[in-house]
Coordinates of C-alpha atoms in Angstrom, one line a residue:
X10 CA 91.5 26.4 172.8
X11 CA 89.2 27.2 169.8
X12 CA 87.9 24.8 167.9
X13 CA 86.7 27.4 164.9
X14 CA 89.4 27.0 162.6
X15 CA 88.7 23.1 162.3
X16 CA 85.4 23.7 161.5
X17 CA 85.9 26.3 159.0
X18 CA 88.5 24.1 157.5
X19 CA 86.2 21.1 157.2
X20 CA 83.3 23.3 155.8
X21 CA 85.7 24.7 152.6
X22 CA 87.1 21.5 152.0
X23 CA 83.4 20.1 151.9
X24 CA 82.6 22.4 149.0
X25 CA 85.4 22.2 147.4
X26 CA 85.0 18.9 146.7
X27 CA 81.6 19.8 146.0
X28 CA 82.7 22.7 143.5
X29 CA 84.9 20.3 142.1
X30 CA 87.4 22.5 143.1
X31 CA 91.1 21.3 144.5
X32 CA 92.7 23.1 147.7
X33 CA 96.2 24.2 146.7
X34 CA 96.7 26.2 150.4
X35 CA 95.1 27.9 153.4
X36 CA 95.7 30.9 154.8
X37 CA 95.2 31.4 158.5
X38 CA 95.3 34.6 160.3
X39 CA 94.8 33.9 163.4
X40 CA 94.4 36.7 166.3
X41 CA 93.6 38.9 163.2
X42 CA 90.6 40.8 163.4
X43 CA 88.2 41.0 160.3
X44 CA 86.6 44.4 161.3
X45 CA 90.1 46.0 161.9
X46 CA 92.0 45.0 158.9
X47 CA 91.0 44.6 155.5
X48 CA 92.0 41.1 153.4
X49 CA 94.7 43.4 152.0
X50 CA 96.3 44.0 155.3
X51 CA 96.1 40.5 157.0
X52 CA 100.0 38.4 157.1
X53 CA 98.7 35.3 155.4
X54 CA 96.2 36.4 153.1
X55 CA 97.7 39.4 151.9
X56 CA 100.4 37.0 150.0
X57 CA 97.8 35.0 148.3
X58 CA 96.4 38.5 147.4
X59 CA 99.6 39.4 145.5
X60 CA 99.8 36.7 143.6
X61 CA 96.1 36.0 142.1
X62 CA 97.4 34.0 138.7
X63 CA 98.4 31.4 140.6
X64 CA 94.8 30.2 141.9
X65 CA 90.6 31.1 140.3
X66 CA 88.5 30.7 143.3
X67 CA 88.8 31.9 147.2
X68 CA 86.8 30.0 149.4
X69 CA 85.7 31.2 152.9
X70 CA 83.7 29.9 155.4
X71 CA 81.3 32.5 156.4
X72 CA 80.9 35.6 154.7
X73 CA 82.3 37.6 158.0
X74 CA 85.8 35.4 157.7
X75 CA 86.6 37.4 154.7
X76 CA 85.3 41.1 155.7
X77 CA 83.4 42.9 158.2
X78 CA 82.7 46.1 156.8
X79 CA 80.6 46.9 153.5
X80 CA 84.2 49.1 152.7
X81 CA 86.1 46.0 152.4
X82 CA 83.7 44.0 150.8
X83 CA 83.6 46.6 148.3
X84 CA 87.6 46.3 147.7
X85 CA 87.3 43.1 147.5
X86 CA 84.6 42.3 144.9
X87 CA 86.5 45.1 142.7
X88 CA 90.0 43.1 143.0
X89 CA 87.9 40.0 142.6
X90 CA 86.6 41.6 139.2
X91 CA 90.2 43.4 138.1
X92 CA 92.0 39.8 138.9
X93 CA 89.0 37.2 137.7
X94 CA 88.9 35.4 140.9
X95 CA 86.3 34.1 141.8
X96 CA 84.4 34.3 146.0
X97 CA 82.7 31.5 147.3
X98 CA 81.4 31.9 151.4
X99 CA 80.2 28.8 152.2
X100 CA 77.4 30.0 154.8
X101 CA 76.7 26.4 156.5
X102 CA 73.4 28.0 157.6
X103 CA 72.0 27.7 154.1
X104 CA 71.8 25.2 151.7
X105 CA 74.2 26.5 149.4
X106 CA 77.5 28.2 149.5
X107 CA 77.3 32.0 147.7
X108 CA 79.2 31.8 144.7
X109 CA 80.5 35.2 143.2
X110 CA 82.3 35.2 140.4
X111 CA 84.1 38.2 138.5
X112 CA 81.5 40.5 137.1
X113 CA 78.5 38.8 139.1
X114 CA 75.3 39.6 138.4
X115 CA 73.3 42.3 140.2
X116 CA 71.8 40.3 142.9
X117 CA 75.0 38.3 144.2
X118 CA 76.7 41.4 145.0
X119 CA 74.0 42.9 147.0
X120 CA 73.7 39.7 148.9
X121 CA 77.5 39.8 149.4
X122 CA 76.8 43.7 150.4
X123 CA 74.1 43.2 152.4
X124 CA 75.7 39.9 154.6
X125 CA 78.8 42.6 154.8
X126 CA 76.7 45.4 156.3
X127 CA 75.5 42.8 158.8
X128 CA 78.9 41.8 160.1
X129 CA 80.1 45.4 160.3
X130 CA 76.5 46.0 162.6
X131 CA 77.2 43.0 164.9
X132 CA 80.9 43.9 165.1
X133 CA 79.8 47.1 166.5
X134 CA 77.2 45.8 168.9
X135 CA 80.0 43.0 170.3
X136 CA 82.6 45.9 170.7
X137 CA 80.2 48.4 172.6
X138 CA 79.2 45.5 174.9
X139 CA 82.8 44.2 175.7
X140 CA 83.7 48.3 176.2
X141 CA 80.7 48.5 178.8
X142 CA 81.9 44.9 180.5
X143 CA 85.8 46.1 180.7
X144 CA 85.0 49.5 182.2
X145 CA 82.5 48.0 184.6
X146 CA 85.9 45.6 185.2
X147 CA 88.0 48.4 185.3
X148 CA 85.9 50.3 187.5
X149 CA 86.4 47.5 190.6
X150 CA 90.1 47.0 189.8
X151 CA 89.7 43.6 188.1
X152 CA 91.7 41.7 185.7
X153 CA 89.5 41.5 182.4
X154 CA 91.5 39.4 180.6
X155 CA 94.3 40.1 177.5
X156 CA 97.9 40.5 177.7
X157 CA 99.0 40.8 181.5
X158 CA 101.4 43.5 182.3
X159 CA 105.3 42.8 182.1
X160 CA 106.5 41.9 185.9
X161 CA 102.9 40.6 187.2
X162 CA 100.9 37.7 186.9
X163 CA 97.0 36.6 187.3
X164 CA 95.8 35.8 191.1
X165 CA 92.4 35.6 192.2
X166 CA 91.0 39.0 193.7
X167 CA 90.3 39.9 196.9
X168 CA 86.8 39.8 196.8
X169 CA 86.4 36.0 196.2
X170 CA 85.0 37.4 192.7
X171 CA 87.0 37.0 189.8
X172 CA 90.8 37.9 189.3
X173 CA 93.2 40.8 189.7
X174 CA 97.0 40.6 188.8
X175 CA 100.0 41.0 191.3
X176 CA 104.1 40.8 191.2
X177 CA 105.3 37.6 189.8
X178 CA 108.7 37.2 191.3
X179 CA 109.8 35.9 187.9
X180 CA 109.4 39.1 185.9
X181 CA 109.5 41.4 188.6
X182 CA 113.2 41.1 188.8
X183 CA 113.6 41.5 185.8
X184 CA 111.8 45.1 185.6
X185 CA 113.3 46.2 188.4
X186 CA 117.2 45.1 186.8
X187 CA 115.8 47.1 183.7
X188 CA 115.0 50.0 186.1
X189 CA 118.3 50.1 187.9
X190 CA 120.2 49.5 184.2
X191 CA 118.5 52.8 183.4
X192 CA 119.7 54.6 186.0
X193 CA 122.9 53.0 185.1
X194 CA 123.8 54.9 181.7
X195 CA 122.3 52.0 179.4
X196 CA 120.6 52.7 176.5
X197 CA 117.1 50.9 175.8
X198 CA 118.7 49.5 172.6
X199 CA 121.7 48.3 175.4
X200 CA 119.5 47.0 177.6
X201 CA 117.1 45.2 174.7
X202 CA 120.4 43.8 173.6
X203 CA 120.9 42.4 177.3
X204 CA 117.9 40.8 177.4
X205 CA 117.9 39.0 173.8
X206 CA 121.3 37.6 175.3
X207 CA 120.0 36.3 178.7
X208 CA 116.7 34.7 176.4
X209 CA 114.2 36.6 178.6
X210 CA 110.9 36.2 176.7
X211 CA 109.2 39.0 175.5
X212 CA 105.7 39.8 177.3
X213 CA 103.6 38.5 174.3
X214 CA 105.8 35.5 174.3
X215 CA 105.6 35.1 177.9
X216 CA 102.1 34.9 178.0
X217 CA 101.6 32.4 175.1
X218 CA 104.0 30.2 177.1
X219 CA 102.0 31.0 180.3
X220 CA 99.2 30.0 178.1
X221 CA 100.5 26.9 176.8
X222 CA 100.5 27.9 173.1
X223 CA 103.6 28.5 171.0
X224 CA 105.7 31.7 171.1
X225 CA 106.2 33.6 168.3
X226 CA 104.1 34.3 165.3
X227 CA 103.3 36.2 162.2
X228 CA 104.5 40.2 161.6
X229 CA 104.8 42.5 158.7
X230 CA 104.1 39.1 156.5
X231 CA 107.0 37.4 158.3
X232 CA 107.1 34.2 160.8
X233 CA 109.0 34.1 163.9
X234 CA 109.2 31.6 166.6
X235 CA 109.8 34.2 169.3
X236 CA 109.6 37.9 169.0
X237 CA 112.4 40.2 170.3
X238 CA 113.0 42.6 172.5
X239 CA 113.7 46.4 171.2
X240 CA 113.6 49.9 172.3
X241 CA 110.3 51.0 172.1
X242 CA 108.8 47.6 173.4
X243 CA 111.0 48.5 176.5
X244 CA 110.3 51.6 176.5
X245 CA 106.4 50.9 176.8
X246 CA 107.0 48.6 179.7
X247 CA 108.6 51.2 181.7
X248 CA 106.6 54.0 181.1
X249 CA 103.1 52.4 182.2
X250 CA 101.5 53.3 185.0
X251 CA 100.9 49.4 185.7
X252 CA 104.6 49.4 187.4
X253 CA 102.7 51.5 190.0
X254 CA 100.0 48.8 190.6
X255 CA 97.3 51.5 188.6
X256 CA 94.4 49.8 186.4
X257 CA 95.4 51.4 183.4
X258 CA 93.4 51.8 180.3
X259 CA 94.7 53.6 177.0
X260 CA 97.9 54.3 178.1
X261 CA 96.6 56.5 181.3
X262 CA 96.0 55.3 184.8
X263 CA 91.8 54.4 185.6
X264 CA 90.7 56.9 188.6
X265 CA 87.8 56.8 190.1
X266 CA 85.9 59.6 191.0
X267 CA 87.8 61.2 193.5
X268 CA 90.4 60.9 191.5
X269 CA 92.0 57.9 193.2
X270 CA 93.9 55.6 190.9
X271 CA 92.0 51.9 190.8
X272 CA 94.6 49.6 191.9
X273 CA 95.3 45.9 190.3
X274 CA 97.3 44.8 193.3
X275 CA 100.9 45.6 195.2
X276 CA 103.0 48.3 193.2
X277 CA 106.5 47.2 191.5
X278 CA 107.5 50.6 191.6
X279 CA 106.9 53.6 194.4
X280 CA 105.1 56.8 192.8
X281 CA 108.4 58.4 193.3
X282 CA 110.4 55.7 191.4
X283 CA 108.1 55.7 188.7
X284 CA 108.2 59.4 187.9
X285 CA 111.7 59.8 188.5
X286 CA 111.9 57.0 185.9
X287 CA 109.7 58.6 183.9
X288 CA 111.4 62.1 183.4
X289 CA 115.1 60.3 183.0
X290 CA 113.8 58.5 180.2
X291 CA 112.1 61.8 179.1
X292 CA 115.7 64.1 179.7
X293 CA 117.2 61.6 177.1
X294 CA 114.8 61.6 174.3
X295 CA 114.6 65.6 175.3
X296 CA 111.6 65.6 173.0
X297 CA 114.4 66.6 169.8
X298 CA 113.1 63.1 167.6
X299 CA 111.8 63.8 164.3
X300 CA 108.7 62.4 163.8
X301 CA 107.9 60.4 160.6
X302 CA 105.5 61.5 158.5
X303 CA 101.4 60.1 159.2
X304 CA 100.9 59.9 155.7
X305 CA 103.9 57.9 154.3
X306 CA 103.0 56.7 150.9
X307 CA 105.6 53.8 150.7
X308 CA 105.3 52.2 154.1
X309 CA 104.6 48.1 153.6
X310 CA 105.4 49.0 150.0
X311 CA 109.1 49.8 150.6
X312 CA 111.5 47.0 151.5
X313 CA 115.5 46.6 152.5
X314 CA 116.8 43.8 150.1
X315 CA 119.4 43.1 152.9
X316 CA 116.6 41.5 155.3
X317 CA 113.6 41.6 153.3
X318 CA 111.8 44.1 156.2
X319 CA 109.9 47.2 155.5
X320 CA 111.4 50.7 155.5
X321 CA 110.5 53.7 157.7
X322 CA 110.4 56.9 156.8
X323 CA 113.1 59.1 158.7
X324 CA 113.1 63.4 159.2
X325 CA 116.6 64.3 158.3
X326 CA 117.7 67.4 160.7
X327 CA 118.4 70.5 159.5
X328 CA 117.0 69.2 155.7
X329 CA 113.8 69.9 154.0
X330 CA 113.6 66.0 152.8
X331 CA 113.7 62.8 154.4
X332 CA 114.8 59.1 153.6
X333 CA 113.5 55.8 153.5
X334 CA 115.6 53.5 155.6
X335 CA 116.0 49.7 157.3
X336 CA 114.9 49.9 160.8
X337 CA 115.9 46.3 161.6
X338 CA 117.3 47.2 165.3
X339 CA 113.9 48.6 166.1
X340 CA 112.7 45.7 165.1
X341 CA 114.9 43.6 167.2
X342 CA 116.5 42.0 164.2
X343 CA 120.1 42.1 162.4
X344 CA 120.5 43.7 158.8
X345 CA 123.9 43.2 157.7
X346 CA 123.2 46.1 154.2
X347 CA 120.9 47.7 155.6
X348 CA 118.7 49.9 153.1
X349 CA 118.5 54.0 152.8
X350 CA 117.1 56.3 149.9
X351 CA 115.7 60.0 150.0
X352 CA 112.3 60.0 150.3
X353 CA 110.8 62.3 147.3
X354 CA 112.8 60.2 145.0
X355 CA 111.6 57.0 146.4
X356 CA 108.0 58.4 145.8
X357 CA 108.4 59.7 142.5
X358 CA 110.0 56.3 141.1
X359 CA 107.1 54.3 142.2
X360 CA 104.6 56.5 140.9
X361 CA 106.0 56.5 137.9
X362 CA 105.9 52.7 137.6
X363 CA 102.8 52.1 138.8
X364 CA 101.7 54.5 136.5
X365 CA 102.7 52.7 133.2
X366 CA 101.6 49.6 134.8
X367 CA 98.1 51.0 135.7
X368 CA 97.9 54.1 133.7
X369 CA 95.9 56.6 135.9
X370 CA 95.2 60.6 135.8
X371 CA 94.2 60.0 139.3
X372 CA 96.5 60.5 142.7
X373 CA 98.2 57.6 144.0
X374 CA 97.4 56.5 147.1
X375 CA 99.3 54.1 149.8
X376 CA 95.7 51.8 150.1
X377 CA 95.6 52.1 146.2
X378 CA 99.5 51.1 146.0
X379 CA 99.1 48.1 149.1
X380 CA 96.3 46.7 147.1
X381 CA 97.5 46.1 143.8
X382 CA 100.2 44.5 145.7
X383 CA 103.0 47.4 145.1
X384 CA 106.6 46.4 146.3
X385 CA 109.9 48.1 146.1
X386 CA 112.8 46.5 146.8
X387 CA 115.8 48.9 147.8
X388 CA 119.6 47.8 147.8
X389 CA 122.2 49.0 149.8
X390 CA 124.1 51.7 147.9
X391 CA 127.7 52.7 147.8
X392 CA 129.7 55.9 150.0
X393 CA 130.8 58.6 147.7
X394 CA 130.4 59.4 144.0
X395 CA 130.4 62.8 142.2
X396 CA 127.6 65.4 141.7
X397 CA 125.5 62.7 139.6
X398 CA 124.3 61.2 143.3
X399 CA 122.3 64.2 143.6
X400 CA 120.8 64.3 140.1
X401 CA 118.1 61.7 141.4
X402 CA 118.2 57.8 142.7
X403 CA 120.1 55.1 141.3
X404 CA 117.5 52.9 139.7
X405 CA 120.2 49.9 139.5
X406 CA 119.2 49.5 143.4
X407 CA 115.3 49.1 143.1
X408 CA 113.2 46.6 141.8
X409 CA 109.7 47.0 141.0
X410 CA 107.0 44.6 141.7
X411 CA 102.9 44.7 141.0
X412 CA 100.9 41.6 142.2
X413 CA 104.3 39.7 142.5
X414 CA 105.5 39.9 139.0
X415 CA 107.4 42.5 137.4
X416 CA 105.8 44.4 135.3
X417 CA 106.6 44.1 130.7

C-alpha cells in the first residue's frame, strides 16, 4: 500500500495554512497517470476543472502531480489565465512553494515550464526502463506484475526465480462455462447478463479483491463500487491468446525466436479450442460492424439525460450520416430513456453555442470543446411526427453547458 497520497495531503494542507488559504476539497485520481492524461481528462479533477468560480487557488504537491508534459502545462497555465485561478506546487524540496497566479510574470512560467519539461524527460526514461525489464520478463515466460489474466492466478515459477501465473480453479470454471455458453447459441450481451446475475466479479474487480483493496472505482467521471460485465470485456477475455497459456504482450502471443510461443504455465484452452473459439466469435460479428468515427467531436461532451453516461457515435447502414446514441448495455448498465440524435445536427448545435459563448473564427475542436468544459445533455425524444423531424434537431431536448453553467 502507498503511503504518497498522505504525504501529498499533509504537504498542501501545510501551505495552505501557510497561504492562509482554506481546503474546500481534494481531488484524488488514483491509478491515473500524469504523463497519459492531461488535468482535463482525469475523473476527479476534471470536475473541479468545470467549475472554476467556485474556488481561486489549486494547490499541488509537486509540480509532476499536476502535469508531466510541457503540452499540458501549457493548457493549464492558459485555463489558469482565462479562469483567474491561481497554481501553487508546493515542491517540499525547496523552501518555498511556486506560486503562479493568472497572468504571472515571465520568470514563474518558465520555472513552471521548465519543472514540466523535466517530468515529461523522467517519465520517458522510467517508461523505456520498465519496457526493457518487462520484455527481459517476457522473454523467460515470467509474470511481471499488473492485471492477471481472467481464469489464472499468480504461483511461483519454476525456476525458484520469481513468479509465473497458472489455472486458478476458481475462474477457470468459469471461462470454460463461458466457452461452452458460446458454443451454445448465447450472445456475449446473454452471457454478460449471466454473469452480472450469478455476481461473478469482473477481472479488475477480482484482482483488487485478491489484492485486498476495494472493488470498484472511478469511470467516465462516475463512481462505482464494482464494475460490470459487458460484451466487449467478454469478448477480450476470450479472444486472448492467455487462454492458451501464451505470454502475451499487446494483444499477440510473445515468441521466441524460433517462433515458439513463451508459455506462462498450463493452457485453459487446447490450440484447437482456442481457434475454433476464435473464428465462431469471428462468423458472428462477420466483420459487417460499422465502425465509429476516430475523430468524434462530441464524445465526453455528449451525454444521455436518462443515465447521465456519454454517447457514442453510431454508422447508420445504408445512410450517409450517423447518430449519437446511449450505449449503457455496453457499458454494463441500465438506461430506462436511453438517448439518440443524428450526428451532423448534434455537431452543428454545439458549435453554434460555443460559438456565441466563445466567439471564435477558428475550428472547433473536441480538446478545445473538453477543456472549456463543453456538455450536452440529450433527452429521449418521441416516435413519429411529420416532415418538421427532418428539418433539423429538436432543441427542446438538449441543454447546453460551458464550465458548468449555462451560458446568458
Amino acid at each position: 500500500m502507498t503511503t504518497s497520497p498522505g504525504r501529498q495531503r499533509a504537504a498542501i494542507q501545510l501551505a495552505a495554512r501557510r497561504l492562509g488559504l482554506t481546503v474546500i476539497a481534494e481531488a484524488t485520481d488514483l491509478g491515473v497517470s500524469a504523463r497519459q492524461a492531461s488535468p482535463f481528462d482525469r475523473p476527479g479533477l476534471s470536475h473541479w476543472l468545470r467549475h472554476p468560480g467556485e474556488y481561486s487557488h489549486i494547490i499541488w504537491s509537486h509540480v509532476d502531480r499536476a502535469v508531466r508534459s510541457v503540452q499540458h502545462m501549457s493548457q493549464l497555465i492558459e485555463w489558469g489565465e482565462t479562469h483567474g485561478i491561481t497554481f501553487v506546487f508546493v515542491m517540499p524540496e525547496e523552501p518555498n512553494p511556486i506560486v503562479a497566479p493568472p497572468f504571472a510574470d515571465g520568470s514563474v512560467i518558465r520555472q513552471c515550464m521548465d519543472l514540466a519539461y523535466a517530468a515529461e524527460r523522467e517519465a520517458h526514461a522510467i517508461s523505456a526502463r520498465l519496457t526493457g525489464a518487462h520484455e527481459a520478463l517476457r522473454a523467460a515466460g515470467r509474470y511481471g506484475g499488473g492485471l492477471v489474466p481472467f481464469g489464472y492466478r499468480k504461483a511461483p515459477h519454476p525456476s525458484g526465480m520469481g513468479w509465473c501465473l497458472e489455472p486458478d480453479p476458481e475462474t477457470a470454471v468459469i471461462v470454460r462455462a463461458v466457452v461452452a455458453d458460446v458454443h451454445a447459441g448465447l450472445s456475449l450481451v446473454a452471457i454478460a447478463h449471466k454473469l452480472e446475475t450469478a455476481g461473478v466479479l469482473v477481472p479488475r474487480d477480482r484482482h483488487a479483491q485478491l489484492q485486498g483493496r476495494p472493488t470498484g472505482g472511478q469511470r467516465h467521471g462516475r463512481s462505482f463500487d464494482r464494475f460490470r460485465w459487458t460484451a466487449g470485456s467478454l469478448s477480450k477475455i476470450l479472444r486472448t491468446p492467455a487462454l492458451m497459456g501464451h505470454r502475451v504482450h499487446g494483444g499477440q502471443t510473445v515468441r521466441r525466436d524460433d517462433g515458439s510461443p513463451v508459455l506462462i504455465g498450463l493452457p485453459l484452452l487446447t490450440e484447437h479450442e482456442f481457434l475454433e473459439l476464435r473464428s465462431l466469435l469471428d462468423t458472428r460479428s462477420n466483420g459487417k460492424q460499422p465502425k465509429s468515427r476516430e475523430t468524434s467531436l462530441l464524445i465526453g461532451i455528449a451525454h444521455c439525460a436518462g443515465c447521465q453516461g456519454r454517447m457514442y457515435f453510431a454508422a447508420r447502414k445504408a445512410y450517409a450520416y450517423g447518430d449519437y446514441v446511449c450505449r449503457a448495455s455496453a457499458r454494463g448498465t441500465t438506461c430506462t430513456s436511453q438517448a439518440g440524435m443524428r450526428a451532423t445536427w448534434l455537431e452543428e448545435y454545439t458549435i453554434r453555442r460555443y460559438r456565441d459563448a466563445r466567439p471564435t473564427e477558428a475550428a472547433v475542436t473536441r480538446e478545445q470543446l473538453l477543456r472549456d468544459g463543453v456538455r450536452v445533455t440529450v433527452t429521449k425524444g418521441s416516435r413519429g411526427g411529420g416532415p418538421e423531424r427532418l428539418a433539423g434537431p429538436d432543441t427542446s431536448r438538449l441543454t447546453f453547458t460551458i464550465g458548468g453553467l449555462a451560458p446568458q
